[in-house]
Structures are given as structure tokens and as C-alpha cells.
Amino acid sequence: MNVRADTGSAPFTGDAQPPSDYAALRRDPEYAGLNRALLDLVPTGSAPAVLDVGCGDGAVSEELLLRDPAMSLAGVDPDPALLEAARARLGDRARFVVGDASSVSRLFPPDVFDVVVLANCVHLVPDLAEALDAIGRVLAGGGRLVFNSAFYSGAESPADLPRYAELVGTARATARRRGLPLARSVAGRPSGLRRTVEDYQAALAAAGFTDVVTDERAFTLGPRFLTALCSTPMFATAALPGVARHTAAELLTETLEELHERAPFTIMRRCVYFSATRP
């Protein structure tokens, strides 16, 4: 199934400035197609208690409440600044606390949530088994875990890998010409980016989840989406190690604009969705 995220024909404009963090990617309208498919997996009705893990600035939390205003919603994120933005967005309609996926069983009582959502962030979880155990503890029996990721082994289209290489290679060459402190080597890919669909399925089974449903969808990254993606800490620091993150984001965005002006392009990518039940 395909999700059309961008036509790819629109040029870069003045409002496509490099954003500062994942919040910009979450806010990007082209990202909405990914979230809609995930939100469709969240059961509504009966005033469910929902936990939004990795809630960031509350963009997905807001969408959840729009779909079901009767739900009781809590959000967790490790970044206090993003949580302040979430509170400003939603006020007393939701409760937000500092934490991550592995800490939720220490932050909330057991068996308290009907649904746990991880929207576009499970690839940032370093210890998946620990996180799934913690999530399982706060889910009530019969509760649902739903999550997605567009950053996993197999997400990239093989035909587009040279485009990624050209973007990163050109940006690194520019950094060297400008005398930026580019590191000679980087650590291996984060564990979340190395996971396969099968790894997630196996982890869910090992954590005791049942009724696991998996769906992969293809979507298109156009210039606005790519600008936001290149400016995330994960992408910017991996592409230009040793360069200050905001400088790296600006350089990647500049490079992306130059490549797109030379020959407009889009990139195809896949996103995987999971729904699972705690017995």
C-alpha cells in the first residue's frame, strides 16, 4: 500500500529553513500521512486511557484527542523543552512527564492504560526488550500497543541509496572545504536503524504480546520532508560527525537544495506499522 507524502514537484522555498529537532519533522504536514495510518490502529470509544510515548511537542497527542476527546491521555518524552511545547499546545487536556519508553513502568501504576502509542520514534529506543517489558507492565490486560517506524533495515529503497550517498558525500566534501571539524570515523548505526521487521515481531513475541499485526507501506519523501529529516539530530550528527548539530543541519539543507535545483527528485521509503495486544 502506498502513502503519497509529497508530489516532489514543489521547489524549496523560504519557509523550508532547517528545523532544530524532531519536533519540526513531527510538525511537517507531509508527515501526516504516516501518522494517520498509525492513528487508525488506535481503538476509540469507552473513554480509553492512552499513553503517548515519545510524544515530543504533542502533535500526535493532539491528533489522538481530536479523534476521541473523551480519552484520558498522558505523554512521555525525554526532552523537557518539547514537553513544554506539548503543554502549551494542549493545556490541561493531557498530562506530560519526562521519561522514555523504558521508564514508563516507574512513572505510572501497573495495568493503567488501555492503549500505548509510539509514533515514529521506536527506532530511537536503544533497549527494545526493556522498553516492551515496561510498556507491558503499564498496559491493562487486553490493552493495545501500536507503533510505527520509517527507520529500520529495509525501509530504504535500494534504488535511492545512491541519492543518500550523494547527499551525505557532497555535504561532507563541503564541510572539509570550509574547514569544519569533521570526524574521521563514526560509531556503527544505532541499534534501532539495524532492526528488521522480523526483529520487531520477535521482540513482541518474546515480551508476551499476542495478536501481532504488521503492515508495511511505501511513501514518497519530497523536498520539505527531506529538509526536516536532514535536520533531525539523528540524521545530522550521523551524516556530519564532529560538526555542531545545527551547523550540520544547515549544511545538509543547503546541499539538498543544490541537488534538488540541479535535478528535482523524490525518494521512496517504507514505513512499518505494528499492533499488538497484552494478554
PDB file of N, CA, C and O in Angstrom, residues 89-149:
ATOM      1  N   ARG A  89       0.542  23.485  23.914  1.00  0.00           N
ATOM      2  CA  ARG A  89      -0.390  23.086  22.859  1.00  0.00           C
ATOM      3  C   ARG A  89      -1.709  22.580  23.428  1.00  0.00           C
ATOM      4  O   ARG A  89      -2.785  22.907  22.931  1.00  0.00           O
ATOM      5  N   LEU A  90      -1.649  21.780  24.500  1.00  0.00           N
ATOM      6  CA  LEU A  90      -2.825  21.053  24.968  1.00  0.00           C
ATOM      7  C   LEU A  90      -3.312  21.443  26.358  1.00  0.00           C
ATOM      8  O   LEU A  90      -4.387  21.012  26.773  1.00  0.00           O
ATOM      9  N   GLY A  91      -2.549  22.246  27.080  1.00  0.00           N
ATOM     10  CA  GLY A  91      -3.012  22.691  28.395  1.00  0.00           C
ATOM     11  C   GLY A  91      -3.329  21.524  29.300  1.00  0.00           C
ATOM     12  O   GLY A  91      -2.543  20.576  29.416  1.00  0.00           O
ATOM     13  N   ASP A  92      -4.511  21.568  29.938  1.00  0.00           N
ATOM     14  CA  ASP A  92      -4.874  20.518  30.886  1.00  0.00           C
ATOM     15  C   ASP A  92      -5.614  19.355  30.227  1.00  0.00           C
ATOM     16  O   ASP A  92      -6.169  18.498  30.908  1.00  0.00           O
ATOM     17  N   ARG A  93      -5.597  19.308  28.893  1.00  0.00           N
ATOM     18  CA  ARG A  93      -6.261  18.200  28.197  1.00  0.00           C
ATOM     19  C   ARG A  93      -5.433  16.923  28.264  1.00  0.00           C
ATOM     20  O   ARG A  93      -5.929  15.836  27.938  1.00  0.00           O
ATOM     21  N   ALA A  94      -4.173  17.034  28.666  1.00  0.00           N
ATOM     22  CA  ALA A  94      -3.305  15.860  28.778  1.00  0.00           C
ATOM     23  C   ALA A  94      -2.269  16.109  29.861  1.00  0.00           C
ATOM     24  O   ALA A  94      -1.992  17.252  30.230  1.00  0.00           O
ATOM     25  N   ARG A  95      -1.692  15.044  30.372  1.00  0.00           N
ATOM     26  CA  ARG A  95      -0.631  15.122  31.377  1.00  0.00           C
ATOM     27  C   ARG A  95       0.668  14.704  30.711  1.00  0.00           C
ATOM     28  O   ARG A  95       0.723  13.679  30.020  1.00  0.00           O
ATOM     29  N   PHE A  96       1.734  15.495  30.914  1.00  0.00           N
ATOM     30  CA  PHE A  96       3.021  15.202  30.291  1.00  0.00           C
ATOM     31  C   PHE A  96       4.108  15.082  31.353  1.00  0.00           C
ATOM     32  O   PHE A  96       4.196  15.931  32.254  1.00  0.00           O
ATOM     33  N   VAL A  97       4.937  14.046  31.225  1.00  0.00           N
ATOM     34  CA  VAL A  97       6.017  13.826  32.188  1.00  0.00           C
ATOM     35  C   VAL A  97       7.296  13.465  31.443  1.00  0.00           C
ATOM     36  O   VAL A  97       7.258  12.910  30.345  1.00  0.00           O
ATOM     37  N   VAL A  98       8.419  13.787  32.062  1.00  0.00           N
ATOM     38  CA  VAL A  98       9.724  13.475  31.476  1.00  0.00           C
ATOM     39  C   VAL A  98      10.015  11.993  31.667  1.00  0.00           C
ATOM     40  O   VAL A  98       9.895  11.454  32.777  1.00  0.00           O
ATOM     41  N   GLY A  99      10.401  11.334  30.601  1.00  0.00           N
ATOM     42  CA  GLY A  99      10.750   9.925  30.683  1.00  0.00           C
ATOM     43  C   GLY A  99      10.909   9.345  29.294  1.00  0.00           C
ATOM     44  O   GLY A  99      10.791  10.045  28.289  1.00  0.00           O
ATOM     45  N   ASP A 100      11.196   8.046  29.244  1.00  0.00           N
ATOM     46  CA  ASP A 100      11.308   7.368  27.960  1.00  0.00           C
ATOM     47  C   ASP A 100      10.572   6.043  28.034  1.00  0.00           C
ATOM     48  O   ASP A 100       9.941   5.711  29.048  1.00  0.00           O
ATOM     49  N   ALA A 101      10.656   5.265  26.968  1.00  0.00           N
ATOM     50  CA  ALA A 101       9.875   4.031  26.897  1.00  0.00           C
ATOM     51  C   ALA A 101      10.236   3.059  28.008  1.00  0.00           C
ATOM     52  O   ALA A 101       9.367   2.368  28.554  1.00  0.00           O
ATOM     53  N   SER A 102      11.512   2.994  28.367  1.00  0.00           N
ATOM     54  CA  SER A 102      11.950   2.035  29.380  1.00  0.00           C
ATOM     55  C   SER A 102      11.605   2.459  30.801  1.00  0.00           C
ATOM     56  O   SER A 102      11.701   1.645  31.721  1.00  0.00           O
ATOM     57  N   SER A 103      11.214   3.710  30.989  1.00  0.00           N
ATOM     58  CA  SER A 103      10.939   4.208  32.337  1.00  0.00           C
ATOM     59  C   SER A 103       9.455   4.267  32.669  1.00  0.00           C
ATOM     60  O   SER A 103       9.090   4.622  33.788  1.00  0.00           O
ATOM     61  N   VAL A 104       8.578   3.933  31.719  1.00  0.00           N
ATOM     62  CA  VAL A 104       7.153   4.158  31.959  1.00  0.00           C
ATOM     63  C   VAL A 104       6.607   3.330  33.116  1.00  0.00           C
ATOM     64  O   VAL A 104       5.677   3.759  33.815  1.00  0.00           O
ATOM     65  N   SER A 105       7.190   2.154  33.376  1.00  0.00           N
ATOM     66  CA  SER A 105       6.693   1.332  34.487  1.00  0.00           C
ATOM     67  C   SER A 105       7.074   1.913  35.838  1.00  0.00           C
ATOM     68  O   SER A 105       6.511   1.528  36.867  1.00  0.00           O
ATOM     69  N   ARG A 106       8.029   2.850  35.854  1.00  0.00           N
ATOM     70  CA  ARG A 106       8.381   3.561  37.080  1.00  0.00           C
ATOM     71  C   ARG A 106       7.590   4.856  37.228  1.00  0.00           C
ATOM     72  O   ARG A 106       7.507   5.408  38.326  1.00  0.00           O
ATOM     73  N   LEU A 107       7.043   5.336  36.132  1.00  0.00           N
ATOM     74  CA  LEU A 107       6.318   6.607  36.139  1.00  0.00           C
ATOM     75  C   LEU A 107       4.822   6.440  36.385  1.00  0.00           C
ATOM     76  O   LEU A 107       4.167   7.376  36.854  1.00  0.00           O
ATOM     77  N   PHE A 108       4.292   5.264  36.040  1.00  0.00           N
ATOM     78  CA  PHE A 108       2.849   5.041  36.127  1.00  0.00           C
ATOM     79  C   PHE A 108       2.553   3.726  36.837  1.00  0.00           C
ATOM     80  O   PHE A 108       3.378   2.809  36.821  1.00  0.00           O
ATOM     81  N   PRO A 109       1.366   3.610  37.428  1.00  0.00           N
ATOM     82  CA  PRO A 109       0.979   2.356  38.097  1.00  0.00           C
ATOM     83  C   PRO A 109       0.815   1.237  37.061  1.00  0.00           C
ATOM     84  O   PRO A 109       0.644   1.496  35.864  1.00  0.00           O
ATOM     85  N   PRO A 110       0.846  -0.013  37.496  1.00  0.00           N
ATOM     86  CA  PRO A 110       0.638  -1.123  36.566  1.00  0.00           C
ATOM     87  C   PRO A 110      -0.804  -1.179  36.076  1.00  0.00           C
ATOM     88  O   PRO A 110      -1.735  -0.713  36.744  1.00  0.00           O
ATOM     89  N   ASP A 111      -0.961  -1.724  34.882  1.00  0.00           N
ATOM     90  CA  ASP A 111      -2.286  -2.028  34.298  1.00  0.00           C
ATOM     91  C   ASP A 111      -3.190  -0.792  34.184  1.00  0.00           C
ATOM     92  O   ASP A 111      -4.411  -0.899  34.304  1.00  0.00           O
ATOM     93  N   VAL A 112      -2.619   0.382  33.918  1.00  0.00           N
ATOM     94  CA  VAL A 112      -3.410   1.613  33.976  1.00  0.00           C
ATOM     95  C   VAL A 112      -3.852   2.116  32.602  1.00  0.00           C
ATOM     96  O   VAL A 112      -4.815   2.874  32.506  1.00  0.00           O
ATOM     97  N   PHE A 113      -3.189   1.676  31.524  1.00  0.00           N
ATOM     98  CA  PHE A 113      -3.510   2.205  30.201  1.00  0.00           C
ATOM     99  C   PHE A 113      -4.193   1.153  29.333  1.00  0.00           C
ATOM    100  O   PHE A 113      -3.861  -0.028  29.382  1.00  0.00           O
ATOM    101  N   ASP A 114      -5.125   1.630  28.514  1.00  0.00           N
ATOM    102  CA  ASP A 114      -5.787   0.773  27.532  1.00  0.00           C
ATOM    103  C   ASP A 114      -5.005   0.711  26.224  1.00  0.00           C
ATOM    104  O   ASP A 114      -5.074  -0.282  25.501  1.00  0.00           O
ATOM    105  N   VAL A 115      -4.266   1.782  25.928  1.00  0.00           N
ATOM    106  CA  VAL A 115      -3.507   1.870  24.680  1.00  0.00           C
ATOM    107  C   VAL A 115      -2.181   2.575  24.958  1.00  0.00           C
ATOM    108  O   VAL A 115      -2.151   3.579  25.685  1.00  0.00           O
ATOM    109  N   VAL A 116      -1.105   2.062  24.370  1.00  0.00           N
ATOM    110  CA  VAL A 116       0.186   2.751  24.364  1.00  0.00           C
ATOM    111  C   VAL A 116       0.581   2.966  22.909  1.00  0.00           C
ATOM    112  O   VAL A 116       0.533   2.040  22.097  1.00  0.00           O
ATOM    113  N   VAL A 117       0.974   4.204  22.592  1.00  0.00           N
ATOM    114  CA  VAL A 117       1.332   4.598  21.227  1.00  0.00           C
ATOM    115  C   VAL A 117       2.787   5.068  21.207  1.00  0.00           C
ATOM    116  O   VAL A 117       3.201   5.849  22.069  1.00  0.00           O
ATOM    117  N   LEU A 118       3.554   4.593  20.226  1.00  0.00           N
ATOM    118  CA  LEU A 118       4.875   5.149  19.934  1.00  0.00           C
ATOM    119  C   LEU A 118       4.842   5.569  18.469  1.00  0.00           C
ATOM    120  O   LEU A 118       4.909   4.722  17.572  1.00  0.00           O
ATOM    121  N   ALA A 119       4.724   6.855  18.239  1.00  0.00           N
ATOM    122  CA  ALA A 119       4.576   7.369  16.879  1.00  0.00           C
ATOM    123  C   ALA A 119       5.928   7.805  16.330  1.00  0.00           C
ATOM    124  O   ALA A 119       6.522   8.767  16.812  1.00  0.00           O
ATOM    125  N   ASN A 120       6.418   7.073  15.341  1.00  0.00           N
ATOM    126  CA  ASN A 120       7.629   7.464  14.597  1.00  0.00           C
ATOM    127  C   ASN A 120       8.865   7.605  15.470  1.00  0.00           C
ATOM    128  O   ASN A 120       9.739   8.424  15.187  1.00  0.00           O
ATOM    129  N   CYS A 121       8.955   6.822  16.547  1.00  0.00           N
ATOM    130  CA  CYS A 121      10.109   7.002  17.436  1.00  0.00           C
ATOM    131  C   CYS A 121      10.690   5.701  17.976  1.00  0.00           C
ATOM    132  O   CYS A 121      11.672   5.740  18.714  1.00  0.00           O
ATOM    133  N   VAL A 122      10.138   4.550  17.641  1.00  0.00           N
ATOM    134  CA  VAL A 122      10.624   3.306  18.241  1.00  0.00           C
ATOM    135  C   VAL A 122      12.076   3.029  17.842  1.00  0.00           C
ATOM    136  O   VAL A 122      12.806   2.350  18.576  1.00  0.00           O
ATOM    137  N   HIS A 123      12.516   3.558  16.704  1.00  0.00           N
ATOM    138  CA  HIS A 123      13.901   3.357  16.281  1.00  0.00           C
ATOM    139  C   HIS A 123      14.891   4.082  17.201  1.00  0.00           C
ATOM    140  O   HIS A 123      16.094   3.796  17.166  1.00  0.00           O
ATOM    141  N   LEU A 124      14.398   5.006  18.022  1.00  0.00           N
ATOM    142  CA  LEU A 124      15.255   5.718  18.976  1.00  0.00           C
ATOM    143  C   LEU A 124      15.372   4.986  20.304  1.00  0.00           C
ATOM    144  O   LEU A 124      16.121   5.418  21.183  1.00  0.00           O
ATOM    145  N   VAL A 125      14.640   3.893  20.472  1.00  0.00           N
ATOM    146  CA  VAL A 125      14.674   3.116  21.718  1.00  0.00           C
ATOM    147  C   VAL A 125      15.892   2.204  21.686  1.00  0.00           C
ATOM    148  O   VAL A 125      15.962   1.294  20.852  1.00  0.00           O
ATOM    149  N   PRO A 126      16.870   2.398  22.577  1.00  0.00           N
ATOM    150  CA  PRO A 126      18.092   1.590  22.499  1.00  0.00           C
ATOM    151  C   PRO A 126      17.900   0.146  22.942  1.00  0.00           C
ATOM    152  O   PRO A 126      18.480  -0.767  22.360  1.00  0.00           O
ATOM    153  N   ASP A 127      17.114  -0.084  23.989  1.00  0.00           N
ATOM    154  CA  ASP A 127      16.901  -1.433  24.514  1.00  0.00           C
ATOM    155  C   ASP A 127      15.433  -1.783  24.318  1.00  0.00           C
ATOM    156  O   ASP A 127      14.583  -1.468  25.152  1.00  0.00           O
ATOM    157  N   LEU A 128      15.135  -2.435  23.209  1.00  0.00           N
ATOM    158  CA  LEU A 128      13.744  -2.712  22.865  1.00  0.00           C
ATOM    159  C   LEU A 128      13.094  -3.674  23.846  1.00  0.00           C
ATOM    160  O   LEU A 128      11.935  -3.492  24.227  1.00  0.00           O
ATOM    161  N   ALA A 129      13.829  -4.689  24.267  1.00  0.00           N
ATOM    162  CA  ALA A 129      13.257  -5.665  25.202  1.00  0.00           C
ATOM    163  C   ALA A 129      12.871  -5.011  26.518  1.00  0.00           C
ATOM    164  O   ALA A 129      11.788  -5.260  27.066  1.00  0.00           O
ATOM    165  N   GLU A 130      13.742  -4.140  27.037  1.00  0.00           N
ATOM    166  CA  GLU A 130      13.452  -3.433  28.286  1.00  0.00           C
ATOM    167  C   GLU A 130      12.226  -2.534  28.124  1.00  0.00           C
ATOM    168  O   GLU A 130      11.357  -2.472  29.005  1.00  0.00           O
ATOM    169  N   ALA A 131      12.147  -1.846  26.991  1.00  0.00           N
ATOM    170  CA  ALA A 131      11.019  -0.950  26.747  1.00  0.00           C
ATOM    171  C   ALA A 131       9.706  -1.715  26.637  1.00  0.00           C
ATOM    172  O   ALA A 131       8.685  -1.316  27.217  1.00  0.00           O
ATOM    173  N   LEU A 132       9.709  -2.818  25.916  1.00  0.00           N
ATOM    174  CA  LEU A 132       8.480  -3.602  25.763  1.00  0.00           C
ATOM    175  C   LEU A 132       8.037  -4.195  27.097  1.00  0.00           C
ATOM    176  O   LEU A 132       6.837  -4.302  27.378  1.00  0.00           O
ATOM    177  N   ASP A 133       8.998  -4.578  27.930  1.00  0.00           N
ATOM    178  CA  ASP A 133       8.645  -5.080  29.262  1.00  0.00           C
ATOM    179  C   ASP A 133       7.974  -3.984  30.084  1.00  0.00           C
ATOM    180  O   ASP A 133       6.944  -4.220  30.736  1.00  0.00           O
ATOM    181  N   ALA A 134       8.551  -2.771  30.056  1.00  0.00           N
ATOM    182  CA  ALA A 134       7.975  -1.657  30.815  1.00  0.00           C
ATOM    183  C   ALA A 134       6.592  -1.297  30.295  1.00  0.00           C
ATOM    184  O   ALA A 134       5.655  -1.049  31.073  1.00  0.00           O
ATOM    185  N   ILE A 135       6.437  -1.284  28.987  1.00  0.00           N
ATOM    186  CA  ILE A 135       5.137  -0.956  28.394  1.00  0.00           C
ATOM    187  C   ILE A 135       4.108  -2.020  28.754  1.00  0.00           C
ATOM    188  O   ILE A 135       2.950  -1.714  29.079  1.00  0.00           O
ATOM    189  N   GLY A 136       4.518  -3.278  28.707  1.00  0.00           N
ATOM    190  CA  GLY A 136       3.606  -4.350  29.069  1.00  0.00           C
ATOM    191  C   GLY A 136       3.104  -4.242  30.496  1.00  0.00           C
ATOM    192  O   GLY A 136       1.970  -4.635  30.792  1.00  0.00           O
ATOM    193  N   ARG A 137       3.915  -3.705  31.380  1.00  0.00           N
ATOM    194  CA  ARG A 137       3.516  -3.565  32.781  1.00  0.00           C
ATOM    195  C   ARG A 137       2.437  -2.504  32.984  1.00  0.00           C
ATOM    196  O   ARG A 137       1.573  -2.645  33.848  1.00  0.00           O
ATOM    197  N   VAL A 138       2.498  -1.431  32.197  1.00  0.00           N
ATOM    198  CA  VAL A 138       1.508  -0.358  32.397  1.00  0.00           C
ATOM    199  C   VAL A 138       0.247  -0.576  31.570  1.00  0.00           C
ATOM    200  O   VAL A 138      -0.760   0.097  31.792  1.00  0.00           O
ATOM    201  N   LEU A 139       0.284  -1.496  30.600  1.00  0.00           N
ATOM    202  CA  LEU A 139      -0.909  -1.818  29.820  1.00  0.00           C
ATOM    203  C   LEU A 139      -1.826  -2.734  30.619  1.00  0.00           C
ATOM    204  O   LEU A 139      -1.366  -3.694  31.249  1.00  0.00           O
ATOM    205  N   ALA A 140      -3.105  -2.450  30.573  1.00  0.00           N
ATOM    206  CA  ALA A 140      -4.079  -3.344  31.183  1.00  0.00           C
ATOM    207  C   ALA A 140      -4.228  -4.596  30.326  1.00  0.00           C
ATOM    208  O   ALA A 140      -3.877  -4.607  29.142  1.00  0.00           O
ATOM    209  N   GLY A 141      -4.714  -5.662  30.927  1.00  0.00           N
ATOM    210  CA  GLY A 141      -4.966  -6.877  30.179  1.00  0.00           C
ATOM    211  C   GLY A 141      -5.898  -6.609  29.010  1.00  0.00           C
ATOM    212  O   GLY A 141      -6.920  -5.941  29.168  1.00  0.00           O
ATOM    213  N   GLY A 142      -5.535  -7.092  27.835  1.00  0.00           N
ATOM    214  CA  GLY A 142      -6.309  -6.800  26.635  1.00  0.00           C
ATOM    215  C   GLY A 142      -5.973  -5.463  26.016  1.00  0.00           C
ATOM    216  O   GLY A 142      -6.552  -5.097  24.984  1.00  0.00           O
ATOM    217  N   GLY A 143      -5.038  -4.719  26.626  1.00  0.00           N
ATOM    218  CA  GLY A 143      -4.656  -3.410  26.094  1.00  0.00           C
ATOM    219  C   GLY A 143      -3.844  -3.542  24.819  1.00  0.00           C
ATOM    220  O   GLY A 143      -3.248  -4.586  24.522  1.00  0.00           O
ATOM    221  N   ARG A 144      -3.786  -2.454  24.077  1.00  0.00           N
ATOM    222  CA  ARG A 144      -3.185  -2.465  22.753  1.00  0.00           C
ATOM    223  C   ARG A 144      -1.927  -1.598  22.704  1.00  0.00           C
ATOM    224  O   ARG A 144      -1.922  -0.470  23.204  1.00  0.00           O
ATOM    225  N   LEU A 145      -0.880  -2.124  22.105  1.00  0.00           N
ATOM    226  CA  LEU A 145       0.331  -1.367  21.794  1.00  0.00           C
ATOM    227  C   LEU A 145       0.366  -1.150  20.293  1.00  0.00           C
ATOM    228  O   LEU A 145       0.246  -2.104  19.514  1.00  0.00           O
ATOM    229  N   VAL A 146       0.529   0.108  19.866  1.00  0.00           N
ATOM    230  CA  VAL A 146       0.659   0.402  18.442  1.00  0.00           C
ATOM    231  C   VAL A 146       1.882   1.293  18.244  1.00  0.00           C
ATOM    232  O   VAL A 146       2.149   2.201  19.033  1.00  0.00           O
ATOM    233  N   PHE A 147       2.646   0.997  17.199  1.00  0.00           N
ATOM    234  CA  PHE A 147       3.812   1.831  16.896  1.00  0.00           C
ATOM    235  C   PHE A 147       4.166   1.680  15.425  1.00  0.00           C
ATOM    236  O   PHE A 147       3.712   0.758  14.734  1.00  0.00           O
ATOM    237  N   ASN A 148       4.985   2.605  14.951  1.00  0.00           N
ATOM    238  CA  ASN A 148       5.446   2.563  13.565  1.00  0.00           C
ATOM    239  C   ASN A 148       6.870   3.060  13.482  1.00  0.00           C
ATOM    240  O   ASN A 148       7.407   3.661  14.425  1.00  0.00           O
ATOM    241  N   SER A 149       7.497   2.818  12.343  1.00  0.00           N
ATOM    242  CA  SER A 149       8.832   3.344  12.106  1.00  0.00           C
ATOM    243  C   SER A 149       9.111   3.375  10.614  1.00  0.00           C
ATOM    244  O   SER A 149       8.752   2.451   9.880  1.00  0.00           O
TER     245      SER A 149
END
